[in-house]
PDB file of C-alpha atoms in Angstrom:
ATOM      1  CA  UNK A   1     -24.452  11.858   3.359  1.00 78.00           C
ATOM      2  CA  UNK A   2     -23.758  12.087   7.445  1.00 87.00           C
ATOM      3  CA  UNK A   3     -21.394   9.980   9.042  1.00 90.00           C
ATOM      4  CA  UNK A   4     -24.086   7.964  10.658  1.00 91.00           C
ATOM      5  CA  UNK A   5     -26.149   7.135   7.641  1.00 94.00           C
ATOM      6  CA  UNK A   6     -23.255   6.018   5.731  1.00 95.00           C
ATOM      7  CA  UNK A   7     -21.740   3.742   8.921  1.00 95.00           C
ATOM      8  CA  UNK A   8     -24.952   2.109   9.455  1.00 96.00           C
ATOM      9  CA  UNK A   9     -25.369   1.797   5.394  1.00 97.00           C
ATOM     10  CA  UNK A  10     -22.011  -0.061   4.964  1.00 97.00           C
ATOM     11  CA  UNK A  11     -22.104  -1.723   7.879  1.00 96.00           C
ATOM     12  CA  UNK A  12     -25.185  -3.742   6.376  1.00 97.00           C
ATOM     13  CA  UNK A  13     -23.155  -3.780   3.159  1.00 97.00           C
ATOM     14  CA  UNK A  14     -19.949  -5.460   4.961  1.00 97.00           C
ATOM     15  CA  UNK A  15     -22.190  -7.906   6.634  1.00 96.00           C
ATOM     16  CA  UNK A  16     -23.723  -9.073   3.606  1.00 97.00           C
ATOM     17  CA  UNK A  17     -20.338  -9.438   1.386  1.00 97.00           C
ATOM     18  CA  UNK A  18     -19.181 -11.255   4.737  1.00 96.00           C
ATOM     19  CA  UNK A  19     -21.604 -14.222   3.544  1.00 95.00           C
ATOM     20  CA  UNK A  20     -20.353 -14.191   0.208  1.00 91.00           C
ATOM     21  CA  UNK A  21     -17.264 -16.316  -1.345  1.00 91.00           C
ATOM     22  CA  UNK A  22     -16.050 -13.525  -2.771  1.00 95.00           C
ATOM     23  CA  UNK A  23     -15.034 -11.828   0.633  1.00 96.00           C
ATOM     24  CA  UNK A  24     -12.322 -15.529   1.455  1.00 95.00           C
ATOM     25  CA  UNK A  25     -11.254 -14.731  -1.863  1.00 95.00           C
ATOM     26  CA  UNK A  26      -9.884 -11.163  -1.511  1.00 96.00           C
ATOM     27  CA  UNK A  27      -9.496 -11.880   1.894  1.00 96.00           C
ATOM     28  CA  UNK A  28      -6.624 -14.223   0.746  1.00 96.00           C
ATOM     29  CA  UNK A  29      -5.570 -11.580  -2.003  1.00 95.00           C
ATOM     30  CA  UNK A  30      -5.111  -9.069   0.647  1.00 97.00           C
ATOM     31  CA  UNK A  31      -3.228 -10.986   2.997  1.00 97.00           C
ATOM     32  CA  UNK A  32      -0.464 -12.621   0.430  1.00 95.00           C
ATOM     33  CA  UNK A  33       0.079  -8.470  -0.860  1.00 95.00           C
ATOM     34  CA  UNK A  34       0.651  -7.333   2.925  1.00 96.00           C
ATOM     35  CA  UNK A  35       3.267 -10.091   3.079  1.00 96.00           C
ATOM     36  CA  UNK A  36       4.869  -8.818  -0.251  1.00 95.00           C
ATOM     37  CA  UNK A  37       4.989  -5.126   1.063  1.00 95.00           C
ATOM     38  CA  UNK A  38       8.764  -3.680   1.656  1.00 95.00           C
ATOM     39  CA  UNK A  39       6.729  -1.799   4.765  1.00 94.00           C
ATOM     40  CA  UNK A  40       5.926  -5.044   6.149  1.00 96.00           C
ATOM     41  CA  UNK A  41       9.008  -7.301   5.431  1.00 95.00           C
ATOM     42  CA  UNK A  42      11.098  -4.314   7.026  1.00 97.00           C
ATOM     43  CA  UNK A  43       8.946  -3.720   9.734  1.00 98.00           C
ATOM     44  CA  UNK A  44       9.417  -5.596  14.029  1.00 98.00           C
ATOM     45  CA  UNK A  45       6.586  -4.762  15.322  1.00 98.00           C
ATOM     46  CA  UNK A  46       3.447  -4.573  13.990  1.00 98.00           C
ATOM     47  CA  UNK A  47      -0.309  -3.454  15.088  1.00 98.00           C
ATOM     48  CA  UNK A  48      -3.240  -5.099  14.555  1.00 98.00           C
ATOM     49  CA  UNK A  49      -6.783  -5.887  15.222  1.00 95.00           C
ATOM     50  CA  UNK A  50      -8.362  -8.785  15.296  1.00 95.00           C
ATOM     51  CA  UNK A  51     -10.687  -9.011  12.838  1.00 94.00           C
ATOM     52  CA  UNK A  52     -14.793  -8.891  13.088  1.00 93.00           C
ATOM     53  CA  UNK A  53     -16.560 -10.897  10.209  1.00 92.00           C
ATOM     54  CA  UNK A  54     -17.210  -7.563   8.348  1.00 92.00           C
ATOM     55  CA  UNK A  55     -13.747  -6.630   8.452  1.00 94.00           C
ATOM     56  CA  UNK A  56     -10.926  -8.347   6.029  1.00 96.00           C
ATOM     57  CA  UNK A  57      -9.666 -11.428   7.991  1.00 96.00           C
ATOM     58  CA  UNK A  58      -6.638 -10.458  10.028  1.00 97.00           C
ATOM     59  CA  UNK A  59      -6.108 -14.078  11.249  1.00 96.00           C
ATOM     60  CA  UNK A  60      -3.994 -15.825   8.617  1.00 96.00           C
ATOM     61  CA  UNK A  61      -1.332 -12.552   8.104  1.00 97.00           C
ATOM     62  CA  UNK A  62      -1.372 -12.396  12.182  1.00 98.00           C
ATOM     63  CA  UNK A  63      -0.250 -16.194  11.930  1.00 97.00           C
ATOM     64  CA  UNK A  64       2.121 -15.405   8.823  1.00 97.00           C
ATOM     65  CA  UNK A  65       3.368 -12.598  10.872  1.00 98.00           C
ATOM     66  CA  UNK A  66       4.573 -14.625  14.091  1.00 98.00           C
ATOM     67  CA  UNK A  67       5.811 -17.104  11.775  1.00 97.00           C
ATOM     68  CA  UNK A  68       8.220 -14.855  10.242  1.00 97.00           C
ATOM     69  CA  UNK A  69       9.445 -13.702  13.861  1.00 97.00           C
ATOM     70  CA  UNK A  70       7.568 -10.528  13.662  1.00 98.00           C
ATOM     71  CA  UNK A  71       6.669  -8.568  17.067  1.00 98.00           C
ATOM     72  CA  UNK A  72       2.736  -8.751  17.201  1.00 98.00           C
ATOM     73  CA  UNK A  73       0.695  -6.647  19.070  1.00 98.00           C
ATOM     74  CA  UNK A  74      -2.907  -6.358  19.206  1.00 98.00           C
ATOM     75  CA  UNK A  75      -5.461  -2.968  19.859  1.00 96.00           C
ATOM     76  CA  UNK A  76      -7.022  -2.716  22.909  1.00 96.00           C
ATOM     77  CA  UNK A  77      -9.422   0.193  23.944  1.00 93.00           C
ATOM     78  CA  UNK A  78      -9.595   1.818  27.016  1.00 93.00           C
ATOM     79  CA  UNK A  79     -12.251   3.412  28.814  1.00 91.00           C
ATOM     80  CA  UNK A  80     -10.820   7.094  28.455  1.00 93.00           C
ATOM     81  CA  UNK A  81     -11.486   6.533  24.665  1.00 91.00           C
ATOM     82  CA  UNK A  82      -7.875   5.780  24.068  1.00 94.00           C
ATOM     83  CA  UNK A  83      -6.333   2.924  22.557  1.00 96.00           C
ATOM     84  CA  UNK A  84      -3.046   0.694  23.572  1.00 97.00           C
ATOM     85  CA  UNK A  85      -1.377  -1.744  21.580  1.00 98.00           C
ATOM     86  CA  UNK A  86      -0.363  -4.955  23.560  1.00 98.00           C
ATOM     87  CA  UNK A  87       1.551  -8.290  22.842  1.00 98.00           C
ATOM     88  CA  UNK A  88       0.024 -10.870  21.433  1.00 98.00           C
ATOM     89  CA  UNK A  89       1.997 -14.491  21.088  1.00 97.00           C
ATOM     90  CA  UNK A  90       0.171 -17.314  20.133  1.00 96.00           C
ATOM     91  CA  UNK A  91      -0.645 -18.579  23.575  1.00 96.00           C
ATOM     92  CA  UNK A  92      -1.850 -15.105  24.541  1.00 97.00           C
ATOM     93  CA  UNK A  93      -6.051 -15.281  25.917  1.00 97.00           C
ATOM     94  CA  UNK A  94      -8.288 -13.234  24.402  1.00 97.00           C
ATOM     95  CA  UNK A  95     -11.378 -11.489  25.588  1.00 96.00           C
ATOM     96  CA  UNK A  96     -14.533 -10.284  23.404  1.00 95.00           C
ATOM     97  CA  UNK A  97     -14.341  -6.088  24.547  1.00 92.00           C
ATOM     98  CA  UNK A  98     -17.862  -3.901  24.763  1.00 87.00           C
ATOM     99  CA  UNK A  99     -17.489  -3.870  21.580  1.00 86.00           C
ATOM    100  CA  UNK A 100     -17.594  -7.403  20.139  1.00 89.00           C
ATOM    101  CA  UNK A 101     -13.993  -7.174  19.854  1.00 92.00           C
ATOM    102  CA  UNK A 102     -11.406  -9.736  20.361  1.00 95.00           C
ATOM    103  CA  UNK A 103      -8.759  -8.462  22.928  1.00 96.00           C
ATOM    104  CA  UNK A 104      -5.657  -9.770  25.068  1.00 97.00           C
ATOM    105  CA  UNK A 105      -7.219 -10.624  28.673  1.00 96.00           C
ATOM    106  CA  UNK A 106      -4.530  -9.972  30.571  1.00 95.00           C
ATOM    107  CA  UNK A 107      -4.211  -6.495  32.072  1.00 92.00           C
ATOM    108  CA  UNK A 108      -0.597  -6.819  32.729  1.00 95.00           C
ATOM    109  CA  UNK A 109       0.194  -7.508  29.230  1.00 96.00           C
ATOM    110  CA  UNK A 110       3.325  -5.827  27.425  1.00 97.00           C
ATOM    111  CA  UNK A 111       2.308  -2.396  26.028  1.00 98.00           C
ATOM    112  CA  UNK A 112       4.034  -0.813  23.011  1.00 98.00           C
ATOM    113  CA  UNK A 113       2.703   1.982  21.128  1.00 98.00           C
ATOM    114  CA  UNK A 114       6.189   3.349  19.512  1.00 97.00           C
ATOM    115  CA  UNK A 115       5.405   0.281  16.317  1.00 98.00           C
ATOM    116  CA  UNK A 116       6.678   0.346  13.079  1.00 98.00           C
ATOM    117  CA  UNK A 117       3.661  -0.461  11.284  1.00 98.00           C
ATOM    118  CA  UNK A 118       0.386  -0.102  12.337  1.00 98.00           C
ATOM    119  CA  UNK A 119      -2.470  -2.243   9.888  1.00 98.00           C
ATOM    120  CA  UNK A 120      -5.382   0.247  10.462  1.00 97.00           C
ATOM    121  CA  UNK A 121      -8.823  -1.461  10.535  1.00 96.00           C
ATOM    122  CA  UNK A 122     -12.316   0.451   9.049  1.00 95.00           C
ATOM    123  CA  UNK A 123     -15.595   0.058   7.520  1.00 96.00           C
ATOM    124  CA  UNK A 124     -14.712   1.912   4.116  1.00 96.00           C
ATOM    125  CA  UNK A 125     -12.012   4.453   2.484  1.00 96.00           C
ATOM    126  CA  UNK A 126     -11.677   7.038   0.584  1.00 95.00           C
ATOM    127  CA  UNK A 127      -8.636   6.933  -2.680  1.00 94.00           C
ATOM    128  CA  UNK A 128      -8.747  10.339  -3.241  1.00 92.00           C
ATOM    129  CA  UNK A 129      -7.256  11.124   0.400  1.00 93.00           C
ATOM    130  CA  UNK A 130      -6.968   7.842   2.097  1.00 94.00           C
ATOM    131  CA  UNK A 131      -9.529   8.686   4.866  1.00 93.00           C
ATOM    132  CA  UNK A 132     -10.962   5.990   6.305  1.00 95.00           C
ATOM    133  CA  UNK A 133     -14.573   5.803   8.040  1.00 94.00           C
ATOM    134  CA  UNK A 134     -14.130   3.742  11.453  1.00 92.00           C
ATOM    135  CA  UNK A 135     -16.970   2.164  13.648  1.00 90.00           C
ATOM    136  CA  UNK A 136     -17.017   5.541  15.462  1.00 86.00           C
ATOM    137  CA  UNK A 137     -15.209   5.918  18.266  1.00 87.00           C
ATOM    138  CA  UNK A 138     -12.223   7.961  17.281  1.00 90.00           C
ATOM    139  CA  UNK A 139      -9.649   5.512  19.401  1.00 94.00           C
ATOM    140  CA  UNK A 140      -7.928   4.601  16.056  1.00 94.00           C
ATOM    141  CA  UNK A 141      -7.687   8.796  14.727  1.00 92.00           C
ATOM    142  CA  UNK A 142      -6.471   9.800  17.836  1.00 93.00           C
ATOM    143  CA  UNK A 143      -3.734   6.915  18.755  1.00 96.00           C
ATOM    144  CA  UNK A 144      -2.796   7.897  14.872  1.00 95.00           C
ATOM    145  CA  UNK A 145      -2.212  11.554  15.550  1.00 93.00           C
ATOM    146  CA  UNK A 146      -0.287  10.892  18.541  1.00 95.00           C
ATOM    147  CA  UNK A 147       1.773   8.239  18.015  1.00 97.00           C
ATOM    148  CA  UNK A 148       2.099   8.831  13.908  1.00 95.00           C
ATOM    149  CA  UNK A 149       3.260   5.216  13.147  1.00 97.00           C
ATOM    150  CA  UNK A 150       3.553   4.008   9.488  1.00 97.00           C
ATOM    151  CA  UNK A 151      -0.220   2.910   8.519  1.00 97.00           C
ATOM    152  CA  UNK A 152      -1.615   0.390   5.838  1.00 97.00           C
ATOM    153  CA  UNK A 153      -4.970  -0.844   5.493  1.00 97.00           C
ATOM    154  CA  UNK A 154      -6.348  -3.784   4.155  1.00 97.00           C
ATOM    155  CA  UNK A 155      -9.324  -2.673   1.624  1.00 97.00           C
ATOM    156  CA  UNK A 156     -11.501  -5.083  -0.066  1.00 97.00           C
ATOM    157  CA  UNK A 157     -13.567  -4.098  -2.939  1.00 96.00           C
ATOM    158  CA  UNK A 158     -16.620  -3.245  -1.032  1.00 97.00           C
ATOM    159  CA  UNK A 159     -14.999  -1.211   1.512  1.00 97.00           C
ATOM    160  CA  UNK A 160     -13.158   1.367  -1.434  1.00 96.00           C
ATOM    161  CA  UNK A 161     -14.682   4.357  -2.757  1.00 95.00           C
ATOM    162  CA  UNK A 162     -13.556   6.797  -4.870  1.00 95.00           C
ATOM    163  CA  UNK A 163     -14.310  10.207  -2.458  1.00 93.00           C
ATOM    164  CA  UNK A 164     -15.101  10.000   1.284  1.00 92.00           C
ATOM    165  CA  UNK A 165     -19.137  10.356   0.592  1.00 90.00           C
ATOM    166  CA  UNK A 166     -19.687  10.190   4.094  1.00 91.00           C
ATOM    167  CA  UNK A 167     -18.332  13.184   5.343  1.00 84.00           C
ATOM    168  CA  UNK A 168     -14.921  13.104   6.305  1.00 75.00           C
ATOM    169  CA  UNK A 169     -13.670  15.786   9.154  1.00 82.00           C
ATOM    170  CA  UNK A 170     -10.556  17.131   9.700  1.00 77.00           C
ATOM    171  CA  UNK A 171      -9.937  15.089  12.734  1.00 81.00           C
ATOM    172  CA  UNK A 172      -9.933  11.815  10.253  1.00 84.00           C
ATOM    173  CA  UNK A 173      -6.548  10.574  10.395  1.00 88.00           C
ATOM    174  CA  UNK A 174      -5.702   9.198   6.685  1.00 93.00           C
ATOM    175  CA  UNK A 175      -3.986   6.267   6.037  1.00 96.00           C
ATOM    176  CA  UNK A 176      -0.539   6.172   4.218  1.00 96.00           C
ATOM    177  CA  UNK A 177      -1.235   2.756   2.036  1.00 95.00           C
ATOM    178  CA  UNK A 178      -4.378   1.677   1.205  1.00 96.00           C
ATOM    179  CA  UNK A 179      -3.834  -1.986  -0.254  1.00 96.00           C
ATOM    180  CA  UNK A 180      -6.057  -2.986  -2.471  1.00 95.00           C
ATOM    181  CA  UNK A 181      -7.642  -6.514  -4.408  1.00 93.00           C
ATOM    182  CA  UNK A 182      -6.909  -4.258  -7.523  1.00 84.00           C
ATOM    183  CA  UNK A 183      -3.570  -4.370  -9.731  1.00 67.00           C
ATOM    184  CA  UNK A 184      -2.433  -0.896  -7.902  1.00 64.00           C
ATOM    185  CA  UNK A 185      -2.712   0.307  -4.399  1.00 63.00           C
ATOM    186  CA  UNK A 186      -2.674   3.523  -3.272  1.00 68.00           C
ATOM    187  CA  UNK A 187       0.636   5.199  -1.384  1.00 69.00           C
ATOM    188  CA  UNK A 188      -0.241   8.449   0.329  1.00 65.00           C
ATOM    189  CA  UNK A 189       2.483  11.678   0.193  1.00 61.00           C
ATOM    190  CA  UNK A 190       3.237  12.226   4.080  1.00 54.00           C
TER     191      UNK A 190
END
């Protein structure tokens, strides 16, 4: 199945398990196992998103995060199709982005892209190869290949699959942990 088939496909799928009960549930699962992980109790500073609905609530580990003295910072896009990650502190303002997403306002925020762990957002993954299928931009592949931080993602059950069925390209940056509502997650060989 294309790319585009698939995105639009699980997007619908996302939105629906968004509505659900089950989605808090492993939201909360997912969110006490990042806090667990060596990779995130060793790690400064940390990228993030914040969260849409269809994505696993980022909100409570960002909160965890500051509360454990951990260096926050959030994604921002920019309009040459790359990506910046800037700090975020509890009294930072945020701004919804072209695309829906929650970002820090101010322009002359902090920048740091040289993190120790980056939590890498998407819409589904693969855990044969830990590819991940994004919202389509390619902001989150390419800061990946440049920068080559240390990458987990939060996967709920409706967001794993066993192959990438929609196509993956060679350009897909995978991730290195895929952490999962199941028993075992998924560690990727660099």
């Amino acid at each position: 199945m294309d790319k585009e088939t698939f995105r639009k496909q699980q997007i619908a799928k996302l939105a629906a398990f968004a509505k659900s009960g089950e989605k808090k549930k492993e939201d909360a699962v997912l969110t006490r196992k990042a806090l667990r992980l060596p990779q995130l109790r060793e790690a400064n500073d940390i990228g993030v998103t914040y969260s849409l609905v269809s994505e696993v609530d980022t909100s409570n580990l960002i909160a965890q995060l500051w509360e454990a003295g951990k260096g926050v910072w959030l994604a921002k896009s920019n309009p040459d199709k790359s990506m910046d990650f800037v700090r975020y502190e509890p009294s930072t303002v945020l701004q919804k982005s072209k695309f829906g997403v929650m970002e820090v306002a101010d322009r002359s925020a902090a920048i740091k892209n040289d993190l120790d762990l980056v939590i890498v957002p998407g819409l589904a993954f693969s855990a044969s190869d830990h590819k991940r299928l994004g919202f389509g931009g390619g902001y989150y592949d390419r800061f990946l290949a440049k920068y080559q931080p240390q990458t987990i993602s939060l996967v709920n059950s409706v967001m794993l699959y066993p192959e990438a069925v929609w196509g993956a390209e060679a350009f897909d940056y995978p991730v290195d942990c895929l952490l999962t509502v199941k028993a075992a997650d998924q560690e990727r060989d660099r």
